[in-house]
Amino acid sequence: MMKDIHDFCKSNGINYSLAYGSLIGAIRHRGFIPWDDDIDIWMPRPDFERFSAEYMSKKGYILSSVYDNDTYINFTRVYDNRTIVLGPAKASSHKIGVWIDIYPIDGISDNEKESIEQFQNLRQYTVLVMNWRKYLSRKEKTGIKNRIKVIIEFVLLKLVNRGNFQLWHQKICDICKEHQFGKTKRCSSLVCVEANKKNKQEIFETIDFLSYKSVPFEDQEFCISSRYDNILKKIYGNYMEIPPKEKQVSHIKYQKFYWK
């Protein structure tokens, strides 16, 4: 899938960078981190919008866009529909397969107080969306205890938050686009749930996502930010240090993957 995405982006002038563990893997291992289990990529918002609207796979992979009516996440995925993934939080009204996440990089305010408020507002709606996704996933399970939990979750979501997923989804999109990418000196992967935990959002310099280069990754070459060192130090500190054995674990704990 990553080869297919890379070829499409190169052919259409769309910028992207490997992200998170995939970026560490490219630099430290020249491929996958041995215990890693996925690929993530970043795109500046303008490139992300183009990719989400235009991507066509030569291999038959499926685009699940942030703008699809049946999506429950605020970023885009490309997935292999020959597989089915089952997990604790639904990403779409239909079953998707093994995926690659594509996260937009959005501008944030250069004013610290304003950016903190932006993160807090985003977190408020992200929590609602995550609870809604878990509720929808639980609905598919059987058992008396599970059905009781479903009823309780439904009532709480309806009473406290009115259960309006589409409203929350749109609010997140609006908050992310408050500051146009490139118009401020700072940016962030606002929609990445892991990055946005407890409002400890990762903040980068906009210049970190303005130039790119190709690097070896397994038997291929993929793109990364030319300022990868600045980005990885911001997130991980000494990213070249191999973690101890007990920390060399997959971060996908609950999904199960099946071939159709």
PDB file of C-alpha atoms in Angstrom:
ATOM      1  CA  MET A   1       0.000   0.000   0.000  1.00  0.00           C
ATOM      2  CA  MET A   2       2.781   2.425   0.880  1.00  0.00           C
ATOM      3  CA  LYS A   3       4.429   1.895  -2.498  1.00  0.00           C
ATOM      4  CA  ASP A   4       1.101   2.652  -4.184  1.00  0.00           C
ATOM      5  CA  ILE A   5       0.587   5.821  -2.116  1.00  0.00           C
ATOM      6  CA  HIS A   6       4.174   6.945  -2.768  1.00  0.00           C
ATOM      7  CA  ASP A   7       3.829   6.478  -6.536  1.00  0.00           C
ATOM      8  CA  PHE A   8       0.568   8.434  -6.593  1.00  0.00           C
ATOM      9  CA  CYS A   9       2.015  11.304  -4.553  1.00  0.00           C
ATOM     10  CA  LYS A  10       5.159  11.550  -6.697  1.00  0.00           C
ATOM     11  CA  SER A  11       3.128  11.506  -9.908  1.00  0.00           C
ATOM     12  CA  ASN A  12       0.796  14.242  -8.666  1.00  0.00           C
ATOM     13  CA  GLY A  13       3.163  16.550  -6.797  1.00  0.00           C
ATOM     14  CA  ILE A  14       1.727  15.792  -3.348  1.00  0.00           C
ATOM     15  CA  ASN A  15       4.069  16.193  -0.375  1.00  0.00           C
ATOM     16  CA  TYR A  16       4.130  13.625   2.412  1.00  0.00           C
ATOM     17  CA  SER A  17       6.457  12.384   5.129  1.00  0.00           C
ATOM     18  CA  LEU A  18       6.631   9.111   6.996  1.00  0.00           C
ATOM     19  CA  ALA A  19       5.471   9.796  10.563  1.00  0.00           C
ATOM     20  CA  TYR A  20       6.068   8.615  14.135  1.00  0.00           C
ATOM     21  CA  GLY A  21       7.466   5.054  14.345  1.00  0.00           C
ATOM     22  CA  SER A  22       7.586   4.803  10.561  1.00  0.00           C
ATOM     23  CA  LEU A  23       9.875   7.843  10.460  1.00  0.00           C
ATOM     24  CA  ILE A  24      12.095   6.436  13.220  1.00  0.00           C
ATOM     25  CA  GLY A  25      12.204   3.150  11.303  1.00  0.00           C
ATOM     26  CA  ALA A  26      13.377   4.879   8.137  1.00  0.00           C
ATOM     27  CA  ILE A  27      16.210   6.667   9.950  1.00  0.00           C
ATOM     28  CA  ARG A  28      17.272   4.085  12.537  1.00  0.00           C
ATOM     29  CA  HIS A  29      16.490   0.784  10.786  1.00  0.00           C
ATOM     30  CA  ARG A  30      16.230   1.754   7.098  1.00  0.00           C
ATOM     31  CA  GLY A  31      12.804   0.118   7.183  1.00  0.00           C
ATOM     32  CA  PHE A  32      10.274  -1.093   9.741  1.00  0.00           C
ATOM     33  CA  ILE A  33      11.089  -0.995  13.421  1.00  0.00           C
ATOM     34  CA  PRO A  34      11.222  -4.780  14.085  1.00  0.00           C
ATOM     35  CA  TRP A  35       8.387  -4.689  16.635  1.00  0.00           C
ATOM     36  CA  ASP A  36       6.281  -2.036  14.894  1.00  0.00           C
ATOM     37  CA  ASP A  37       3.010  -2.965  13.243  1.00  0.00           C
ATOM     38  CA  ASP A  38       1.840  -0.174  10.964  1.00  0.00           C
ATOM     39  CA  ILE A  39       2.733   2.808   8.790  1.00  0.00           C
ATOM     40  CA  ASP A  40       1.678   6.401   9.466  1.00  0.00           C
ATOM     41  CA  ILE A  41       2.283   9.403   7.236  1.00  0.00           C
ATOM     42  CA  TRP A  42       1.864  13.188   7.519  1.00  0.00           C
ATOM     43  CA  MET A  43       0.746  15.652   4.874  1.00  0.00           C
ATOM     44  CA  PRO A  44       0.482  19.432   5.142  1.00  0.00           C
ATOM     45  CA  ARG A  45      -3.224  20.318   5.037  1.00  0.00           C
ATOM     46  CA  PRO A  46      -3.202  21.508   1.372  1.00  0.00           C
ATOM     47  CA  ASP A  47      -1.594  18.231   0.240  1.00  0.00           C
ATOM     48  CA  PHE A  48      -3.883  16.239   2.536  1.00  0.00           C
ATOM     49  CA  GLU A  49      -6.969  17.844   0.967  1.00  0.00           C
ATOM     50  CA  ARG A  50      -5.771  17.010  -2.530  1.00  0.00           C
ATOM     51  CA  PHE A  51      -4.891  13.429  -1.586  1.00  0.00           C
ATOM     52  CA  SER A  52      -8.243  12.875   0.129  1.00  0.00           C
ATOM     53  CA  ALA A  53     -10.084  14.097  -2.970  1.00  0.00           C
ATOM     54  CA  GLU A  54      -7.933  12.647  -5.757  1.00  0.00           C
ATOM     55  CA  TYR A  55      -6.235   9.406  -4.654  1.00  0.00           C
ATOM     56  CA  MET A  56      -6.828   6.510  -7.026  1.00  0.00           C
ATOM     57  CA  SER A  57      -5.031   3.237  -6.419  1.00  0.00           C
ATOM     58  CA  LYS A  58      -3.490   1.258  -9.259  1.00  0.00           C
ATOM     59  CA  LYS A  59      -3.637  -1.824  -7.031  1.00  0.00           C
ATOM     60  CA  GLY A  60      -7.276  -1.597  -5.985  1.00  0.00           C
ATOM     61  CA  TYR A  61      -6.718  -0.233  -2.462  1.00  0.00           C
ATOM     62  CA  ILE A  62      -9.582   1.761  -0.981  1.00  0.00           C
ATOM     63  CA  LEU A  63      -9.580   5.369   0.201  1.00  0.00           C
ATOM     64  CA  SER A  64     -11.586   6.074   3.353  1.00  0.00           C
ATOM     65  CA  SER A  65     -11.666   9.873   3.328  1.00  0.00           C
ATOM     66  CA  VAL A  66     -12.212  12.141   6.306  1.00  0.00           C
ATOM     67  CA  TYR A  67     -15.044  13.642   4.235  1.00  0.00           C
ATOM     68  CA  ASP A  68     -16.953  10.399   3.618  1.00  0.00           C
ATOM     69  CA  ASN A  69     -20.411  10.413   5.183  1.00  0.00           C
ATOM     70  CA  ASP A  70     -19.791   7.063   6.867  1.00  0.00           C
ATOM     71  CA  THR A  71     -16.401   7.795   8.479  1.00  0.00           C
ATOM     72  CA  TYR A  72     -15.963   8.211  12.246  1.00  0.00           C
ATOM     73  CA  ILE A  73     -12.404   9.560  12.248  1.00  0.00           C
ATOM     74  CA  ASN A  74     -10.975  12.981  11.347  1.00  0.00           C
ATOM     75  CA  PHE A  75      -8.151  11.815   9.148  1.00  0.00           C
ATOM     76  CA  THR A  76      -7.898   9.726   5.979  1.00  0.00           C
ATOM     77  CA  ARG A  77      -7.055   6.058   5.588  1.00  0.00           C
ATOM     78  CA  VAL A  78      -6.055   3.822   2.720  1.00  0.00           C
ATOM     79  CA  TYR A  79      -6.907   0.181   3.317  1.00  0.00           C
ATOM     80  CA  ASP A  80      -6.703  -3.245   1.741  1.00  0.00           C
ATOM     81  CA  ASN A  81     -10.252  -4.551   1.348  1.00  0.00           C
ATOM     82  CA  ARG A  82      -9.017  -8.139   1.040  1.00  0.00           C
ATOM     83  CA  THR A  83      -8.710  -8.020   4.833  1.00  0.00           C
ATOM     84  CA  ILE A  84     -11.064  -7.152   7.689  1.00  0.00           C
ATOM     85  CA  VAL A  85     -10.005  -5.485  10.933  1.00  0.00           C
ATOM     86  CA  LEU A  86     -12.028  -5.928  14.120  1.00  0.00           C
ATOM     87  CA  GLY A  87     -11.287  -3.648  17.061  1.00  0.00           C
ATOM     88  CA  PRO A  88     -12.714  -1.708  19.995  1.00  0.00           C
ATOM     89  CA  ALA A  89     -13.525   1.535  18.159  1.00  0.00           C
ATOM     90  CA  LYS A  90     -15.197   1.659  14.742  1.00  0.00           C
ATOM     91  CA  ALA A  91     -13.584   3.898  12.140  1.00  0.00           C
ATOM     92  CA  SER A  92     -16.382   3.600   9.609  1.00  0.00           C
ATOM     93  CA  SER A  93     -19.931   2.319   9.253  1.00  0.00           C
ATOM     94  CA  HIS A  94     -18.536  -0.472   7.069  1.00  0.00           C
ATOM     95  CA  LYS A  95     -15.744  -2.887   7.915  1.00  0.00           C
ATOM     96  CA  ILE A  96     -12.338  -1.762   6.694  1.00  0.00           C
ATOM     97  CA  GLY A  97      -9.147  -3.732   6.215  1.00  0.00           C
ATOM     98  CA  VAL A  98      -5.508  -3.291   7.200  1.00  0.00           C
ATOM     99  CA  TRP A  99      -4.756   0.402   6.780  1.00  0.00           C
ATOM    100  CA  ILE A 100      -2.306   3.254   6.522  1.00  0.00           C
ATOM    101  CA  ASP A 101      -3.236   6.421   8.431  1.00  0.00           C
ATOM    102  CA  ILE A 102      -2.739   9.788   6.714  1.00  0.00           C
ATOM    103  CA  TYR A 103      -2.694  12.692   9.184  1.00  0.00           C
ATOM    104  CA  PRO A 104      -2.977  16.338   8.133  1.00  0.00           C
ATOM    105  CA  ILE A 105      -0.507  18.858   9.500  1.00  0.00           C
ATOM    106  CA  ASP A 106      -2.405  22.021  10.434  1.00  0.00           C
ATOM    107  CA  GLY A 107      -1.345  25.499  11.381  1.00  0.00           C
ATOM    108  CA  ILE A 108      -1.753  26.615  14.992  1.00  0.00           C
ATOM    109  CA  SER A 109      -1.636  30.056  16.548  1.00  0.00           C
ATOM    110  CA  ASP A 110       1.728  31.595  17.336  1.00  0.00           C
ATOM    111  CA  ASN A 111       0.097  32.923  20.495  1.00  0.00           C
ATOM    112  CA  GLU A 112       0.606  30.341  23.278  1.00  0.00           C
ATOM    113  CA  LYS A 113      -2.678  31.104  25.046  1.00  0.00           C
ATOM    114  CA  GLU A 114      -4.667  30.815  21.819  1.00  0.00           C
ATOM    115  CA  SER A 115      -3.019  27.536  20.848  1.00  0.00           C
ATOM    116  CA  ILE A 116      -3.729  26.004  24.272  1.00  0.00           C
ATOM    117  CA  GLU A 117      -7.378  26.952  23.849  1.00  0.00           C
ATOM    118  CA  GLN A 118      -7.380  25.379  20.389  1.00  0.00           C
ATOM    119  CA  PHE A 119      -6.006  22.100  21.802  1.00  0.00           C
ATOM    120  CA  GLN A 120      -8.528  22.091  24.656  1.00  0.00           C
ATOM    121  CA  ASN A 121     -11.468  22.694  22.319  1.00  0.00           C
ATOM    122  CA  LEU A 122     -10.221  19.949  20.035  1.00  0.00           C
ATOM    123  CA  ARG A 123      -9.768  17.516  22.918  1.00  0.00           C
ATOM    124  CA  GLN A 124     -13.349  18.138  24.079  1.00  0.00           C
ATOM    125  CA  TYR A 125     -14.795  16.943  20.770  1.00  0.00           C
ATOM    126  CA  THR A 126     -12.193  14.215  20.248  1.00  0.00           C
ATOM    127  CA  VAL A 127     -13.263  12.560  23.532  1.00  0.00           C
ATOM    128  CA  LEU A 128     -16.899  12.642  22.390  1.00  0.00           C
ATOM    129  CA  VAL A 129     -16.036  11.076  19.045  1.00  0.00           C
ATOM    130  CA  MET A 130     -13.930   8.327  20.655  1.00  0.00           C
ATOM    131  CA  ASN A 131     -16.742   7.474  23.084  1.00  0.00           C
ATOM    132  CA  TRP A 132     -19.205   7.363  20.201  1.00  0.00           C
ATOM    133  CA  ARG A 133     -16.945   5.039  18.194  1.00  0.00           C
ATOM    134  CA  LYS A 134     -16.578   2.691  21.186  1.00  0.00           C
ATOM    135  CA  TYR A 135     -20.326   2.729  21.702  1.00  0.00           C
ATOM    136  CA  LEU A 136     -20.971   1.761  18.064  1.00  0.00           C
ATOM    137  CA  SER A 137     -18.407  -1.060  18.298  1.00  0.00           C
ATOM    138  CA  ARG A 138     -19.930  -2.391  21.500  1.00  0.00           C
ATOM    139  CA  LYS A 139     -23.363  -2.488  19.860  1.00  0.00           C
ATOM    140  CA  GLU A 140     -22.133  -5.261  17.575  1.00  0.00           C
ATOM    141  CA  LYS A 141     -21.216  -7.536  20.482  1.00  0.00           C
ATOM    142  CA  THR A 142     -23.541  -9.919  22.300  1.00  0.00           C
ATOM    143  CA  GLY A 143     -24.103 -10.837  25.940  1.00  0.00           C
ATOM    144  CA  ILE A 144     -26.306  -9.441  28.722  1.00  0.00           C
ATOM    145  CA  LYS A 145     -23.535  -7.406  30.408  1.00  0.00           C
ATOM    146  CA  ASN A 146     -22.508  -5.875  27.122  1.00  0.00           C
ATOM    147  CA  ARG A 147     -26.100  -4.929  26.236  1.00  0.00           C
ATOM    148  CA  ILE A 148     -26.499  -3.204  29.609  1.00  0.00           C
ATOM    149  CA  LYS A 149     -23.295  -1.215  28.966  1.00  0.00           C
ATOM    150  CA  VAL A 150     -24.591  -0.256  25.517  1.00  0.00           C
ATOM    151  CA  ILE A 151     -27.838   1.086  26.975  1.00  0.00           C
ATOM    152  CA  ILE A 152     -26.011   3.075  29.660  1.00  0.00           C
ATOM    153  CA  GLU A 153     -23.511   4.517  27.160  1.00  0.00           C
ATOM    154  CA  PHE A 154     -26.291   5.449  24.752  1.00  0.00           C
ATOM    155  CA  VAL A 155     -28.318   7.240  27.415  1.00  0.00           C
ATOM    156  CA  LEU A 156     -25.271   9.167  28.680  1.00  0.00           C
ATOM    157  CA  LEU A 157     -24.199  10.188  25.184  1.00  0.00           C
ATOM    158  CA  LYS A 158     -27.715  11.332  24.318  1.00  0.00           C
ATOM    159  CA  LEU A 159     -28.381  13.175  27.571  1.00  0.00           C
ATOM    160  CA  VAL A 160     -25.004  14.810  28.094  1.00  0.00           C
ATOM    161  CA  ASN A 161     -23.846  15.317  24.516  1.00  0.00           C
ATOM    162  CA  ARG A 162     -26.993  14.698  22.435  1.00  0.00           C
ATOM    163  CA  GLY A 163     -25.147  11.996  20.507  1.00  0.00           C
ATOM    164  CA  ASN A 164     -24.676  14.247  17.482  1.00  0.00           C
ATOM    165  CA  PHE A 165     -21.632  12.663  15.883  1.00  0.00           C
ATOM    166  CA  GLN A 166     -21.780  14.658  12.654  1.00  0.00           C
ATOM    167  CA  LEU A 167     -21.745  17.906  14.653  1.00  0.00           C
ATOM    168  CA  TRP A 168     -18.659  16.806  16.629  1.00  0.00           C
ATOM    169  CA  HIS A 169     -16.954  15.657  13.441  1.00  0.00           C
ATOM    170  CA  GLN A 170     -17.515  19.035  11.785  1.00  0.00           C
ATOM    171  CA  LYS A 171     -16.397  20.909  14.900  1.00  0.00           C
ATOM    172  CA  ILE A 172     -13.072  19.052  14.857  1.00  0.00           C
ATOM    173  CA  CYS A 173     -12.555  19.887  11.173  1.00  0.00           C
ATOM    174  CA  ASP A 174     -13.364  23.561  11.834  1.00  0.00           C
ATOM    175  CA  ILE A 175     -10.982  23.782  14.817  1.00  0.00           C
ATOM    176  CA  CYS A 176      -8.156  22.193  12.800  1.00  0.00           C
ATOM    177  CA  LYS A 177      -8.613  24.751  10.024  1.00  0.00           C
ATOM    178  CA  GLU A 178      -8.703  27.837  12.245  1.00  0.00           C
ATOM    179  CA  HIS A 179      -5.154  28.717  11.161  1.00  0.00           C
ATOM    180  CA  GLN A 180      -4.180  28.058   7.562  1.00  0.00           C
ATOM    181  CA  PHE A 181      -1.054  25.941   7.189  1.00  0.00           C
ATOM    182  CA  GLY A 182       1.870  28.162   6.250  1.00  0.00           C
ATOM    183  CA  LYS A 183       0.351  31.374   7.586  1.00  0.00           C
ATOM    184  CA  THR A 184       1.749  30.863  11.103  1.00  0.00           C
ATOM    185  CA  LYS A 185       5.177  29.779  12.303  1.00  0.00           C
ATOM    186  CA  ARG A 186       3.846  26.730  14.160  1.00  0.00           C
ATOM    187  CA  CYS A 187       1.907  23.613  13.227  1.00  0.00           C
ATOM    188  CA  SER A 188       0.752  20.291  14.653  1.00  0.00           C
ATOM    189  CA  SER A 189      -0.833  16.947  13.829  1.00  0.00           C
ATOM    190  CA  LEU A 190      -4.024  18.026  15.559  1.00  0.00           C
ATOM    191  CA  VAL A 191      -6.217  15.053  14.702  1.00  0.00           C
ATOM    192  CA  CYS A 192      -3.800  12.368  15.922  1.00  0.00           C
ATOM    193  CA  VAL A 193      -5.509  11.011  19.039  1.00  0.00           C
ATOM    194  CA  GLU A 194      -2.292   9.654  20.551  1.00  0.00           C
ATOM    195  CA  ALA A 195      -0.541  12.998  20.113  1.00  0.00           C
ATOM    196  CA  ASN A 196      -3.454  14.892  21.632  1.00  0.00           C
ATOM    197  CA  LYS A 197      -3.708  12.956  24.901  1.00  0.00           C
ATOM    198  CA  LYS A 198      -4.081  15.147  27.993  1.00  0.00           C
ATOM    199  CA  ASN A 199      -3.646  18.266  25.814  1.00  0.00           C
ATOM    200  CA  LYS A 200       0.097  17.592  25.533  1.00  0.00           C
ATOM    201  CA  GLN A 201       0.044  18.310  21.837  1.00  0.00           C
ATOM    202  CA  GLU A 202       3.146  18.038  19.696  1.00  0.00           C
ATOM    203  CA  ILE A 203       4.073  21.457  18.328  1.00  0.00           C
ATOM    204  CA  PHE A 204       6.393  21.783  15.348  1.00  0.00           C
ATOM    205  CA  GLU A 205       7.798  24.658  13.334  1.00  0.00           C
ATOM    206  CA  THR A 206       6.008  25.165  10.026  1.00  0.00           C
ATOM    207  CA  ILE A 207       9.389  25.095   8.294  1.00  0.00           C
ATOM    208  CA  ASP A 208       9.684  21.446   9.416  1.00  0.00           C
ATOM    209  CA  PHE A 209       7.103  20.511   6.751  1.00  0.00           C
ATOM    210  CA  LEU A 210       8.175  22.638   3.803  1.00  0.00           C
ATOM    211  CA  SER A 211      10.878  20.454   2.245  1.00  0.00           C
ATOM    212  CA  TYR A 212      11.219  16.695   1.717  1.00  0.00           C
ATOM    213  CA  LYS A 213      13.682  14.061   0.595  1.00  0.00           C
ATOM    214  CA  SER A 214      13.685  10.356  -0.233  1.00  0.00           C
ATOM    215  CA  VAL A 215      15.347   7.771   2.009  1.00  0.00           C
ATOM    216  CA  PRO A 216      15.693   3.965   1.865  1.00  0.00           C
ATOM    217  CA  PHE A 217      12.901   1.973   3.497  1.00  0.00           C
ATOM    218  CA  GLU A 218      13.207  -1.808   3.142  1.00  0.00           C
ATOM    219  CA  ASP A 219      13.395  -2.421  -0.651  1.00  0.00           C
ATOM    220  CA  GLN A 220      11.917   0.968  -1.577  1.00  0.00           C
ATOM    221  CA  GLU A 221      12.522   4.683  -1.086  1.00  0.00           C
ATOM    222  CA  PHE A 222       9.899   6.805   0.657  1.00  0.00           C
ATOM    223  CA  CYS A 223       9.675  10.493   1.516  1.00  0.00           C
ATOM    224  CA  ILE A 224      10.455  12.158   4.828  1.00  0.00           C
ATOM    225  CA  SER A 225      10.726  15.737   6.005  1.00  0.00           C
ATOM    226  CA  SER A 226      14.187  17.173   5.407  1.00  0.00           C
ATOM    227  CA  ARG A 227      14.023  18.383   9.036  1.00  0.00           C
ATOM    228  CA  TYR A 228      13.214  14.947  10.434  1.00  0.00           C
ATOM    229  CA  ASP A 229      15.800  15.308  13.198  1.00  0.00           C
ATOM    230  CA  ASN A 230      14.046  18.355  14.635  1.00  0.00           C
ATOM    231  CA  ILE A 231      10.676  16.600  14.476  1.00  0.00           C
ATOM    232  CA  LEU A 232      11.785  13.325  16.057  1.00  0.00           C
ATOM    233  CA  LYS A 233      13.720  15.023  18.855  1.00  0.00           C
ATOM    234  CA  LYS A 234      10.606  17.047  19.645  1.00  0.00           C
ATOM    235  CA  ILE A 235       8.508  13.889  19.999  1.00  0.00           C
ATOM    236  CA  TYR A 236      10.923  11.253  21.296  1.00  0.00           C
ATOM    237  CA  GLY A 237      14.110  12.923  22.485  1.00  0.00           C
ATOM    238  CA  ASN A 238      16.992  10.533  21.704  1.00  0.00           C
ATOM    239  CA  TYR A 239      15.169   8.590  19.002  1.00  0.00           C
ATOM    240  CA  MET A 240      18.325   6.729  17.911  1.00  0.00           C
ATOM    241  CA  GLU A 241      18.537   4.876  21.227  1.00  0.00           C
ATOM    242  CA  ILE A 242      17.082   1.360  21.069  1.00  0.00           C
ATOM    243  CA  PRO A 243      14.502   0.940  23.860  1.00  0.00           C
ATOM    244  CA  PRO A 244      14.868  -1.941  26.370  1.00  0.00           C
ATOM    245  CA  LYS A 245      13.294  -5.296  25.518  1.00  0.00           C
ATOM    246  CA  GLU A 246      10.255  -4.741  27.756  1.00  0.00           C
ATOM    247  CA  LYS A 247       9.338  -1.640  25.760  1.00  0.00           C
ATOM    248  CA  GLN A 248       9.737  -3.265  22.361  1.00  0.00           C
ATOM    249  CA  VAL A 249       6.034  -3.996  21.995  1.00  0.00           C
ATOM    250  CA  SER A 250       3.375  -3.427  19.384  1.00  0.00           C
ATOM    251  CA  HIS A 251       1.069  -0.485  20.112  1.00  0.00           C
ATOM    252  CA  ILE A 252      -1.914  -2.198  18.485  1.00  0.00           C
ATOM    253  CA  LYS A 253      -3.238  -4.272  21.387  1.00  0.00           C
ATOM    254  CA  TYR A 254      -6.879  -4.903  20.613  1.00  0.00           C
ATOM    255  CA  GLN A 255      -7.364  -5.207  16.855  1.00  0.00           C
ATOM    256  CA  LYS A 256      -7.636  -8.567  15.138  1.00  0.00           C
ATOM    257  CA  PHE A 257      -6.858  -8.935  11.445  1.00  0.00           C
ATOM    258  CA  TYR A 258      -8.531 -11.460   9.151  1.00  0.00           C
ATOM    259  CA  TRP A 259      -8.103 -12.378   5.501  1.00  0.00           C
ATOM    260  CA  LYS A 260     -11.456 -12.593   3.720  1.00  0.00           C
TER     261      LYS A 260
END
